[in-house]
Coordinates of N, CA and C in Angstrom, one line a residue:
Chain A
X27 N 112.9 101.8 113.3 CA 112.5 101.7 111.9 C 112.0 100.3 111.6
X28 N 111.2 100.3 111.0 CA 110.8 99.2 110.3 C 111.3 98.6 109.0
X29 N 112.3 97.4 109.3 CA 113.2 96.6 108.1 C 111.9 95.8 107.4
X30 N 112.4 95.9 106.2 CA 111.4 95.2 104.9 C 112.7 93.9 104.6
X31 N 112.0 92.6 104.6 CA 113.5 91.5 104.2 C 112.6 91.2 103.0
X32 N 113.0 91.6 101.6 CA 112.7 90.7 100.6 C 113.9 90.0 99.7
X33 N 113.1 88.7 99.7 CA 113.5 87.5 98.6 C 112.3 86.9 97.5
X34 N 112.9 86.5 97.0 CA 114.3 86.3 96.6 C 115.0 87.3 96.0
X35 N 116.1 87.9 96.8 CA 117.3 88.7 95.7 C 117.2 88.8 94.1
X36 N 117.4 87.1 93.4 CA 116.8 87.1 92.7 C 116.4 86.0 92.1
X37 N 115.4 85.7 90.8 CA 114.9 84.6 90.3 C 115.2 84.7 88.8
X38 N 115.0 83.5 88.6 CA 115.3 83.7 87.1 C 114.1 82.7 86.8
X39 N 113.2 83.2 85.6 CA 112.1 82.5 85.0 C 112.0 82.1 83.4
X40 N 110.6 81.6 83.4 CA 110.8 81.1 81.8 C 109.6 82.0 81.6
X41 N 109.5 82.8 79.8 CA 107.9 83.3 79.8 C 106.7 82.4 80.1
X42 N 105.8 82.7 80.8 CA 104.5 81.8 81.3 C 104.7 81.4 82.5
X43 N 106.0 81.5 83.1 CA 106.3 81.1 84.6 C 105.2 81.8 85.7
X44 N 104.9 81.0 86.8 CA 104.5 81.6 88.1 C 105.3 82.3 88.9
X45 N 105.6 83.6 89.2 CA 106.5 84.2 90.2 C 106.1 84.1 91.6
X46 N 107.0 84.4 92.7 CA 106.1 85.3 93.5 C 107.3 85.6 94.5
X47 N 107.4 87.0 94.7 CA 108.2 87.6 95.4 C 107.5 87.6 96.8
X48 N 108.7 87.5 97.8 CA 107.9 88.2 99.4 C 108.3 89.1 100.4
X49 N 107.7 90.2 100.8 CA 108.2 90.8 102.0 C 108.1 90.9 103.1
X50 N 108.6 90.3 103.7 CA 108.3 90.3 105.2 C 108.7 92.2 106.3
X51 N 107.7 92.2 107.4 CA 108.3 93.5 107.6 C 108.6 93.0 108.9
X52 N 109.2 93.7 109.8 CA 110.1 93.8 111.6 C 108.6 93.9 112.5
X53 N 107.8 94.3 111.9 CA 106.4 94.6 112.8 C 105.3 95.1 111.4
X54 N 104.2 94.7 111.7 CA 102.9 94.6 111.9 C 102.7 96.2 111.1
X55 N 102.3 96.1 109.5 CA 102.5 97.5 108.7 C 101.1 97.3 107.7
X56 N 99.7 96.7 109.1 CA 98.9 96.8 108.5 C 98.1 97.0 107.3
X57 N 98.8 95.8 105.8 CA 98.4 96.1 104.7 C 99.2 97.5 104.2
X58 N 100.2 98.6 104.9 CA 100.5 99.5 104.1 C 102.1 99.3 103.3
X59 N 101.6 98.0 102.0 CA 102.6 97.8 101.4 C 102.6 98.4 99.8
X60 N 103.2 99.0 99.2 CA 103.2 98.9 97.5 C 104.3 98.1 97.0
X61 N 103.9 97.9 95.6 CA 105.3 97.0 94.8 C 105.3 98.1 93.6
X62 N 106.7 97.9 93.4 CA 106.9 99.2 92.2 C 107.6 98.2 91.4
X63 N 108.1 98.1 89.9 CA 108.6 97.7 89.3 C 109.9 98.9 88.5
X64 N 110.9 98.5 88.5 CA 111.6 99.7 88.0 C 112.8 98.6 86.6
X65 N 113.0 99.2 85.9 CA 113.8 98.6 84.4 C 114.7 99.5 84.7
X66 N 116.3 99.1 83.8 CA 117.7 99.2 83.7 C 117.3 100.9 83.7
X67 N 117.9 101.7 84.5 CA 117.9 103.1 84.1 C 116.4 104.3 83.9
X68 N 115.7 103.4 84.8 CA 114.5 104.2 84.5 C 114.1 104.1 86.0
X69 N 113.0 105.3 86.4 CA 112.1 105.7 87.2 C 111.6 103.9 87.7
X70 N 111.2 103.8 88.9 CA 110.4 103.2 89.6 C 108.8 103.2 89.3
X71 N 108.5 102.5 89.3 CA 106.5 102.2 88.4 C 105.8 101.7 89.3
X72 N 104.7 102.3 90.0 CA 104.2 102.0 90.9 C 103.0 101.0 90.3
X73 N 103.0 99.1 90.8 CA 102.2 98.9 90.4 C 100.9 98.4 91.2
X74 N 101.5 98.1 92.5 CA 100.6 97.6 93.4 C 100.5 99.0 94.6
X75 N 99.4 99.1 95.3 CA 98.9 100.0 96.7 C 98.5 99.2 97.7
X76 N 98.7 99.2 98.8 CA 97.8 98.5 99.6 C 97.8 97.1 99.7
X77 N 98.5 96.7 99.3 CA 98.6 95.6 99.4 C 98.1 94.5 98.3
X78 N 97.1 94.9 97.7 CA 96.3 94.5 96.6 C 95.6 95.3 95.3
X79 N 95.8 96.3 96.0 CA 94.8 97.4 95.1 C 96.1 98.0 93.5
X80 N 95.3 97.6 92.7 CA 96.3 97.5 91.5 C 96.1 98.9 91.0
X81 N 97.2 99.7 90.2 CA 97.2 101.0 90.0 C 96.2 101.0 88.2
X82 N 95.6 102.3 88.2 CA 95.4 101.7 86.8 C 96.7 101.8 86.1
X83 N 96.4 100.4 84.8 CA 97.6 100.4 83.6 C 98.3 99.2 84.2
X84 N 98.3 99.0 85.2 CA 98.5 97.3 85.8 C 98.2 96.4 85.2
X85 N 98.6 95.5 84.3 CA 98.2 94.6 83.8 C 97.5 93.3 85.1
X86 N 96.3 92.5 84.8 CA 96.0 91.8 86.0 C 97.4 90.2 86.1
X87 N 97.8 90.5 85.6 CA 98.7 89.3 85.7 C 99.7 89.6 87.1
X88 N 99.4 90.3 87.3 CA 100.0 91.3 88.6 C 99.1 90.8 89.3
X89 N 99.5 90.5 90.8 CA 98.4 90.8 92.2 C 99.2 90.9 93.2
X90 N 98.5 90.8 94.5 CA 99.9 91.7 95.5 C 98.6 90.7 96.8
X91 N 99.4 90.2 98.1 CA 98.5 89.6 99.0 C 99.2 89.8 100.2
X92 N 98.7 89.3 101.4 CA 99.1 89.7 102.8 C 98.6 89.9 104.0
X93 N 99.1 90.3 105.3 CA 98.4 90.6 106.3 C 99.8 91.0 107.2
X94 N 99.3 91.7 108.4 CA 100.5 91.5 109.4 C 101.5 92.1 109.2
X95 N 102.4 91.0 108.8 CA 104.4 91.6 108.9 C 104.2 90.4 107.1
X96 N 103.5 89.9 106.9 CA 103.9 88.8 105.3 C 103.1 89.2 104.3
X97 N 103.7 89.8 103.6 CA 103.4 89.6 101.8 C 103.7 89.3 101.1
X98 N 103.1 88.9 99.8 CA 103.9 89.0 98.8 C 103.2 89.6 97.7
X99 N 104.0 89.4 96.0 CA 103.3 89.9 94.8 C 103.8 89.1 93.9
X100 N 102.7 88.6 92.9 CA 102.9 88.0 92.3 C 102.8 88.2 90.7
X101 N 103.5 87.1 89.8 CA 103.0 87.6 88.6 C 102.5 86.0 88.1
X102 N 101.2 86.2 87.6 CA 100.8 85.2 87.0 C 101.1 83.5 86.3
X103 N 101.8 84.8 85.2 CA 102.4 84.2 84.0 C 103.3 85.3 83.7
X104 N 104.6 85.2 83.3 CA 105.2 86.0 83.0 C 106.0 86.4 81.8
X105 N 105.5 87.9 81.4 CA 105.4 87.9 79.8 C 107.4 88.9 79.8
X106 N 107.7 89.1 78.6 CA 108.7 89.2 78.1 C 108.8 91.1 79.0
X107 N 108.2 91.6 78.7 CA 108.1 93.1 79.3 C 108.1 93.3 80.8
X108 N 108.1 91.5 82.0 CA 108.3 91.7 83.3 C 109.7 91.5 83.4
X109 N 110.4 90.8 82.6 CA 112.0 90.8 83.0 C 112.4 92.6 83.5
X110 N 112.2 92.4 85.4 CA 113.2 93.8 85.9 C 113.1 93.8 87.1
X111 N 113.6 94.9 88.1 CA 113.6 94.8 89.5 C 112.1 95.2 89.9
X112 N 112.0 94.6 91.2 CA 111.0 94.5 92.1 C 111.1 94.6 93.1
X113 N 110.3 96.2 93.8 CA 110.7 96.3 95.2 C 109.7 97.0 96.1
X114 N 109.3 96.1 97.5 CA 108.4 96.5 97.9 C 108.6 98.0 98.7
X115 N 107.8 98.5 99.3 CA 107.5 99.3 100.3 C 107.0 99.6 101.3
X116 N 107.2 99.8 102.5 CA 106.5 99.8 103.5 C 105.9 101.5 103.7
X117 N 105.0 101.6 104.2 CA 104.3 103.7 104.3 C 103.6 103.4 105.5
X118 N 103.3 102.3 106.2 CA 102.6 102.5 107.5 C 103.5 103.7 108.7
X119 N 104.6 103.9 108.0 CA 105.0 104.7 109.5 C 106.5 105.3 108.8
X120 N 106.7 106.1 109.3 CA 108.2 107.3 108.9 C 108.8 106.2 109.9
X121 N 110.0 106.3 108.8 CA 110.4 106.6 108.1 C 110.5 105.5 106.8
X122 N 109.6 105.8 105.8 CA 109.1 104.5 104.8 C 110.7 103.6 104.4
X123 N 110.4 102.4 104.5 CA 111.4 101.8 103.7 C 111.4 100.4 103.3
X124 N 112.2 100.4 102.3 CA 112.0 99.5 101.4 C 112.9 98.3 101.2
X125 N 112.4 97.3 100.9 CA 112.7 95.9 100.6 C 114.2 96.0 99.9
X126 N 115.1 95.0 99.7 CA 116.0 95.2 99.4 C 116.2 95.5 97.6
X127 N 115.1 94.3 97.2 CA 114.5 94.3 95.4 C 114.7 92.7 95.2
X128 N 114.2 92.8 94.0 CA 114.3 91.4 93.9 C 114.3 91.5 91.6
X129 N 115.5 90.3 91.6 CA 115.6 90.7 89.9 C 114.7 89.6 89.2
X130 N 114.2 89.9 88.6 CA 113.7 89.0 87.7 C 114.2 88.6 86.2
X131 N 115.1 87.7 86.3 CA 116.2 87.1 84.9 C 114.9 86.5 84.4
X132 N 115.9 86.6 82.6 CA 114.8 85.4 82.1 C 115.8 83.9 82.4
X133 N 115.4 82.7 82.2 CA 116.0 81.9 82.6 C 116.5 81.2 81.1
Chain B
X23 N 99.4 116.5 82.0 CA 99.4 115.1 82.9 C 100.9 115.4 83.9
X24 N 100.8 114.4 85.1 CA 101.8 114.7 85.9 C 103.1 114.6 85.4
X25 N 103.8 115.3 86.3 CA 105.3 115.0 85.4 C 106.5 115.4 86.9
X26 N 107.5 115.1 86.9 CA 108.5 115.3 87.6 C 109.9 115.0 86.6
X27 N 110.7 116.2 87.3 CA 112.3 116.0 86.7 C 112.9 116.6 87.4
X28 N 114.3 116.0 87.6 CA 115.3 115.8 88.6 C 116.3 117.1 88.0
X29 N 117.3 117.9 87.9 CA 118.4 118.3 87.5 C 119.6 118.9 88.5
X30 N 120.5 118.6 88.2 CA 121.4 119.2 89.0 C 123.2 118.3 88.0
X31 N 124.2 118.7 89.1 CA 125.7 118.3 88.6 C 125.3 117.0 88.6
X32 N 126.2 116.5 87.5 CA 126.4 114.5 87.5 C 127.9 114.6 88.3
X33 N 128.9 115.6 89.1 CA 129.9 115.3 89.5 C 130.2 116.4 90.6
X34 N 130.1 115.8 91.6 CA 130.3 116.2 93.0 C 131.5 116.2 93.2
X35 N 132.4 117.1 94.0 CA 133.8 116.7 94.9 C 133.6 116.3 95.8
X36 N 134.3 115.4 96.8 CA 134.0 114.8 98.1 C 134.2 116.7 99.2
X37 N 133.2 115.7 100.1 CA 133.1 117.3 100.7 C 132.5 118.1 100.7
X38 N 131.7 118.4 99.1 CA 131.3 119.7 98.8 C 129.7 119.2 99.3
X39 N 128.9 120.2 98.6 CA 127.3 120.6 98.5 C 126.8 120.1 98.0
X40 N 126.1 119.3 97.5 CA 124.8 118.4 96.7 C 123.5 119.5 96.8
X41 N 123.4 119.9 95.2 CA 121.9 120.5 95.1 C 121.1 120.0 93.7
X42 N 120.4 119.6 94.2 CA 119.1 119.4 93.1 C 118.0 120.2 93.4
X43 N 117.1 120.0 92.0 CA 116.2 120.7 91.7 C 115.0 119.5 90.9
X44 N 114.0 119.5 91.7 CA 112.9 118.7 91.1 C 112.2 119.5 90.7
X45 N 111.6 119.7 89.1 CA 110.8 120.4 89.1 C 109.4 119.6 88.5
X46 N 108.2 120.6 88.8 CA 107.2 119.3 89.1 C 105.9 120.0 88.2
X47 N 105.4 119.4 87.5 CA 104.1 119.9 86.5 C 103.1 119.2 86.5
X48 N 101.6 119.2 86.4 CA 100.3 118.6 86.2 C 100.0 118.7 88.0
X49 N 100.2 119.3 88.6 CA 100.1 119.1 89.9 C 100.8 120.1 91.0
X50 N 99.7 121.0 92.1 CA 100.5 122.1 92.8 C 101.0 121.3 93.9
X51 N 102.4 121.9 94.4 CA 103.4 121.6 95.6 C 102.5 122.0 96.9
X52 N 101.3 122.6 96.7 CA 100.6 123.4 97.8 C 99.1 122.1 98.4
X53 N 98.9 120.9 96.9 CA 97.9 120.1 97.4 C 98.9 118.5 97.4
X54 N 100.2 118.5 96.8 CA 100.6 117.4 97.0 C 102.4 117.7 97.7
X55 N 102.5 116.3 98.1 CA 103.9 116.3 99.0 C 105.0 115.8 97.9
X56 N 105.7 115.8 97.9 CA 107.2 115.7 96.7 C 108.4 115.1 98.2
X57 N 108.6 113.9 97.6 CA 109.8 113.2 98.3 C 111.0 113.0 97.7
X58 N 112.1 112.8 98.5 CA 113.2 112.7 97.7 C 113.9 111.2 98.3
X59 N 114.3 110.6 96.9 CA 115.0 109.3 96.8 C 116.3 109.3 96.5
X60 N 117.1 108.1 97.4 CA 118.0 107.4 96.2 C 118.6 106.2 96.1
X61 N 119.2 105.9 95.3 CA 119.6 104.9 94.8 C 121.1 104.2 94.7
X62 N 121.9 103.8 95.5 CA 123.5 103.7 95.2 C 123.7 102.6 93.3
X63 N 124.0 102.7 93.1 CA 124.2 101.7 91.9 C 124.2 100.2 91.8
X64 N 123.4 99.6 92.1 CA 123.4 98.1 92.0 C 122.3 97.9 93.4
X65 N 121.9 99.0 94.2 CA 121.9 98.7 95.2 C 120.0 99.1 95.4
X66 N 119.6 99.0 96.4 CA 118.5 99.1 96.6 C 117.7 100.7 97.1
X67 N 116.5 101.2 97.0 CA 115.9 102.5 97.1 C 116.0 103.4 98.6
X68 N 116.5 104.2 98.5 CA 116.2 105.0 100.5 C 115.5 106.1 100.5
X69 N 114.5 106.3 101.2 CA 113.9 107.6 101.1 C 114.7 108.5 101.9
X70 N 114.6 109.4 101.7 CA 115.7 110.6 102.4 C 115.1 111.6 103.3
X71 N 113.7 112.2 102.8 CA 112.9 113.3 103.2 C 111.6 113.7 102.4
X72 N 111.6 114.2 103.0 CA 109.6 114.8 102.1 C 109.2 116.3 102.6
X73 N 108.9 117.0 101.6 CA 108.6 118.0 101.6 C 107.2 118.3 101.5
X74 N 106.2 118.4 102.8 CA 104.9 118.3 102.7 C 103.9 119.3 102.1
X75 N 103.2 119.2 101.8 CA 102.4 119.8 100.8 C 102.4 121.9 101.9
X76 N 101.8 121.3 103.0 CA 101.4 122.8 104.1 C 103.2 123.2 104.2
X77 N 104.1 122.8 103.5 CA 105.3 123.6 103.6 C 107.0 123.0 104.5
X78 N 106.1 121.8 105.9 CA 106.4 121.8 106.8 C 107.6 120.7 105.7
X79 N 108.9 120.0 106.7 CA 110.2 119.1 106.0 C 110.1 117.4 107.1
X80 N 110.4 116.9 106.8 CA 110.8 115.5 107.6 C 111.7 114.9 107.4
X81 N 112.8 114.2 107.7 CA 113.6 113.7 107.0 C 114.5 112.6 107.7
X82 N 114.5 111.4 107.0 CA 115.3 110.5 107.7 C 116.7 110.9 108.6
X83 N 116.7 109.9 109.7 CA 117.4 110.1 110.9 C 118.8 109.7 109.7
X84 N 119.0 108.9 108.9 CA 120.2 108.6 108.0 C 120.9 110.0 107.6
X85 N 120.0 111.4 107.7 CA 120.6 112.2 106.6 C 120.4 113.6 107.7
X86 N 119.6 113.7 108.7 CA 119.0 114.9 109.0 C 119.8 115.5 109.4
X87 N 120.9 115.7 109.7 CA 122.1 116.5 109.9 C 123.0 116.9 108.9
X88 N 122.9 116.7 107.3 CA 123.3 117.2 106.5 C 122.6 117.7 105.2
X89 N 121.0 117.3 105.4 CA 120.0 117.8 104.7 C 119.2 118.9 104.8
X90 N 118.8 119.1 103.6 CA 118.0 120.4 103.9 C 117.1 120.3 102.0
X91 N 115.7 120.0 102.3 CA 114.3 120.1 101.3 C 113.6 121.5 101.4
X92 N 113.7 122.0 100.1 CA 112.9 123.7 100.4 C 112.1 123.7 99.1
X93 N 111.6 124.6 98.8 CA 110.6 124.7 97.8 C 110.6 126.2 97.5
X94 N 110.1 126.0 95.9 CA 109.5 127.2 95.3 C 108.3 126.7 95.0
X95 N 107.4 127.4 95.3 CA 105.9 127.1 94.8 C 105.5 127.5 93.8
X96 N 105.8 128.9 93.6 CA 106.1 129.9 92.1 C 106.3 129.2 91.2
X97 N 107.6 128.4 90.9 CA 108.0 127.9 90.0 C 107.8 126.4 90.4
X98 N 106.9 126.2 91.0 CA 106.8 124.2 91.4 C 107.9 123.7 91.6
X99 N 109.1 124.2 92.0 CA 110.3 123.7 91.9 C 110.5 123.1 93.6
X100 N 111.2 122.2 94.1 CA 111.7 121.3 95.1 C 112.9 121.0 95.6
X101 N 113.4 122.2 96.0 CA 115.2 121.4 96.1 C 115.3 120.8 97.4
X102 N 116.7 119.8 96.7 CA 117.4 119.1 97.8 C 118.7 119.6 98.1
X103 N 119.3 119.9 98.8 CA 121.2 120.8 99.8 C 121.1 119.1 100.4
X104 N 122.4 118.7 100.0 CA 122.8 117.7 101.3 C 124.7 118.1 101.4
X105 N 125.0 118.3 102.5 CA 126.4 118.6 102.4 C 127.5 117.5 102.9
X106 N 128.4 118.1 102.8 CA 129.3 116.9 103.2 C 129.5 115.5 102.5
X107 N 129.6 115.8 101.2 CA 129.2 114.5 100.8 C 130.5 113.6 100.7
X108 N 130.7 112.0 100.4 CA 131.4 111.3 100.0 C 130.9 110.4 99.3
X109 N 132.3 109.5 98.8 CA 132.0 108.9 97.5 C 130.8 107.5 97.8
X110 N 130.8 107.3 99.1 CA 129.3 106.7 99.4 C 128.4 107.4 98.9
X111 N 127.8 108.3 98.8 CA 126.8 109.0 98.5 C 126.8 109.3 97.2
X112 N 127.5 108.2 95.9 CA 127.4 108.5 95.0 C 126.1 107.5 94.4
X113 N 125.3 108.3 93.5 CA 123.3 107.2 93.8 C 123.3 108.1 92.1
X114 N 121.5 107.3 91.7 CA 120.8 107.9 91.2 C 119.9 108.7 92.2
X115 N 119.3 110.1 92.0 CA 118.4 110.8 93.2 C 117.5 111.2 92.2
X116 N 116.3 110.8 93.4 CA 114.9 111.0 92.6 C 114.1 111.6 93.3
X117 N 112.9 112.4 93.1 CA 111.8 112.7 93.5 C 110.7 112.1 93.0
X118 N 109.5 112.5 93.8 CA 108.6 111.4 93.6 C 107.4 112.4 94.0
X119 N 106.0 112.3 94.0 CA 105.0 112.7 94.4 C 104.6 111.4 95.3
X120 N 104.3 112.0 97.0 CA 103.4 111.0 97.3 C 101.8 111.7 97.2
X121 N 100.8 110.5 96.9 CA 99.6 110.8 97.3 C 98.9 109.6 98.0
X122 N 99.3 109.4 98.9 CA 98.9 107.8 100.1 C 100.2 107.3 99.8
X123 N 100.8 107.3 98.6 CA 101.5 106.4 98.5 C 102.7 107.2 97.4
X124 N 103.9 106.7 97.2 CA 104.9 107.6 96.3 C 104.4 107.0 94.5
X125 N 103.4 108.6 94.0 CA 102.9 107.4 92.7 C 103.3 108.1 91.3
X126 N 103.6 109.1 91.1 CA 105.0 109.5 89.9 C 106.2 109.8 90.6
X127 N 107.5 108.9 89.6 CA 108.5 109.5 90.1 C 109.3 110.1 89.1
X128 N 110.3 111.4 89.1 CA 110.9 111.2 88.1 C 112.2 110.6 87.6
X129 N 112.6 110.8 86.4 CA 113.4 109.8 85.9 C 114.9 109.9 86.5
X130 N 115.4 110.6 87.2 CA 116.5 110.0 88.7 C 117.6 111.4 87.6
X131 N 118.4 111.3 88.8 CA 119.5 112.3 88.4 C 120.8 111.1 89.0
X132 N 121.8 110.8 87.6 CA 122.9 110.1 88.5 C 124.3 111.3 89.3
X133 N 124.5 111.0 90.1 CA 125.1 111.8 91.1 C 126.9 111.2 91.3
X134 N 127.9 111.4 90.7 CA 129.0 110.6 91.4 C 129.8 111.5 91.8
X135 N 130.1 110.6 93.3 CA 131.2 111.7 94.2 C 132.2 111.4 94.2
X136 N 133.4 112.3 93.4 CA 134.5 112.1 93.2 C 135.6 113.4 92.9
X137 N 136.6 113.0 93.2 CA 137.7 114.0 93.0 C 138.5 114.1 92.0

């Protein structure tokens, strides 16, 4: 199986802060990463594909980068409605799995 | 527009049968795949299995001995049977549509296993 290690666990920011979460994978998952964002009690939100390719309704403050076994995803500037968990995904291969998460506090 | 929802018991006894029911709209179970997730509480996402569009099941080596994914096409509906359960196995469980990638999910069913 292919382990996803992401950090930071978690961060705590200020609004306008630069984020950037990263996932590392065990082997070589050829760009097949997404980042989903999920809030207290709700469904998972798929915002990134591929590594880069942003879903529509993605605000661009979002971007997602990588190669190999390293990525990450970033958020620009960070507005009051990104305070929540963040968790990548690996799909290059069964059986998909995912990064541990990572929280985003305000600071 | 697409839609998914989870239902089944919020209260398991250790031991018994875990069944949900995903039921799935804006979209047929015949051109897309429906996976199932979950979630322990505080803890992080596991996929469990996927029910592929041509009918066929897959399912993580974590569960494949006590699961079981079947479908109604009729009614778009998606169930999950996992047996044997314990109070580990107490999660939110979700379904999802993949299409390349898992891109509606629905809003999770909480599950606690207890006596």
């Amino acid at each position: 199986d292919i382990q996803m290690t992401q950090s930071p666990p978690s961060l705590s920011a200020s609004l306008g802060d630069k984020v950037t979460i990263t996932c590392q994978a065990s082997q070589s998952i050829n760009k097949y990463i997404a980042w989903y964002q999920q809030k207290p009690g709700k469904a998972p939100r798929l915002l990134i594909r591929y590594t880069s390719s942003l879903e529509s309704g993605t605000p661009s403050r979002f971007s997602g980068s990588g190669s190999g076994t390293d990525y990450s995803f970033s958020i620009s500037s960070v507005e009051s409605e990104d305070f929540a968990s963040y968790h990548c995904l690996q799909y290059v291969k069964l059986p998909w799995t995912f990064g541990g998460g990572t929280r985003l506090e305000l600071k | 527009q697409v839609q998914l929802k989870e239902s089944g018991p919020g209260l398991v006894q250790p031991s018994q049968t875990l069944s949900l029911t995903c039921s799935v709209s804006g979209f047929s179970l015949t051109s897309y795949h429906v996976g199932w997730f979950r979630q322990p509480p505080g803890q992080g996402l596991e996929w469990m299995g996927i029910m592929w569009a041509g009918g066929k099941t897959e399912y993580s080596s974590v569960f494949t001995s006590r699961l079981s994914i079947t479908r109604d096409t009729s009614k778009s509906q998606v169930f999950l049977e996992m047996n044997s359960l314990q109070t580990e196995d107490t999660a939110t469980y979700y379904c999802a549509r993949f299409n390349w990638v898992f891109d509606y999910w629905g809003q999770g069913v909480m599950v606690t296993v207890s006596s």
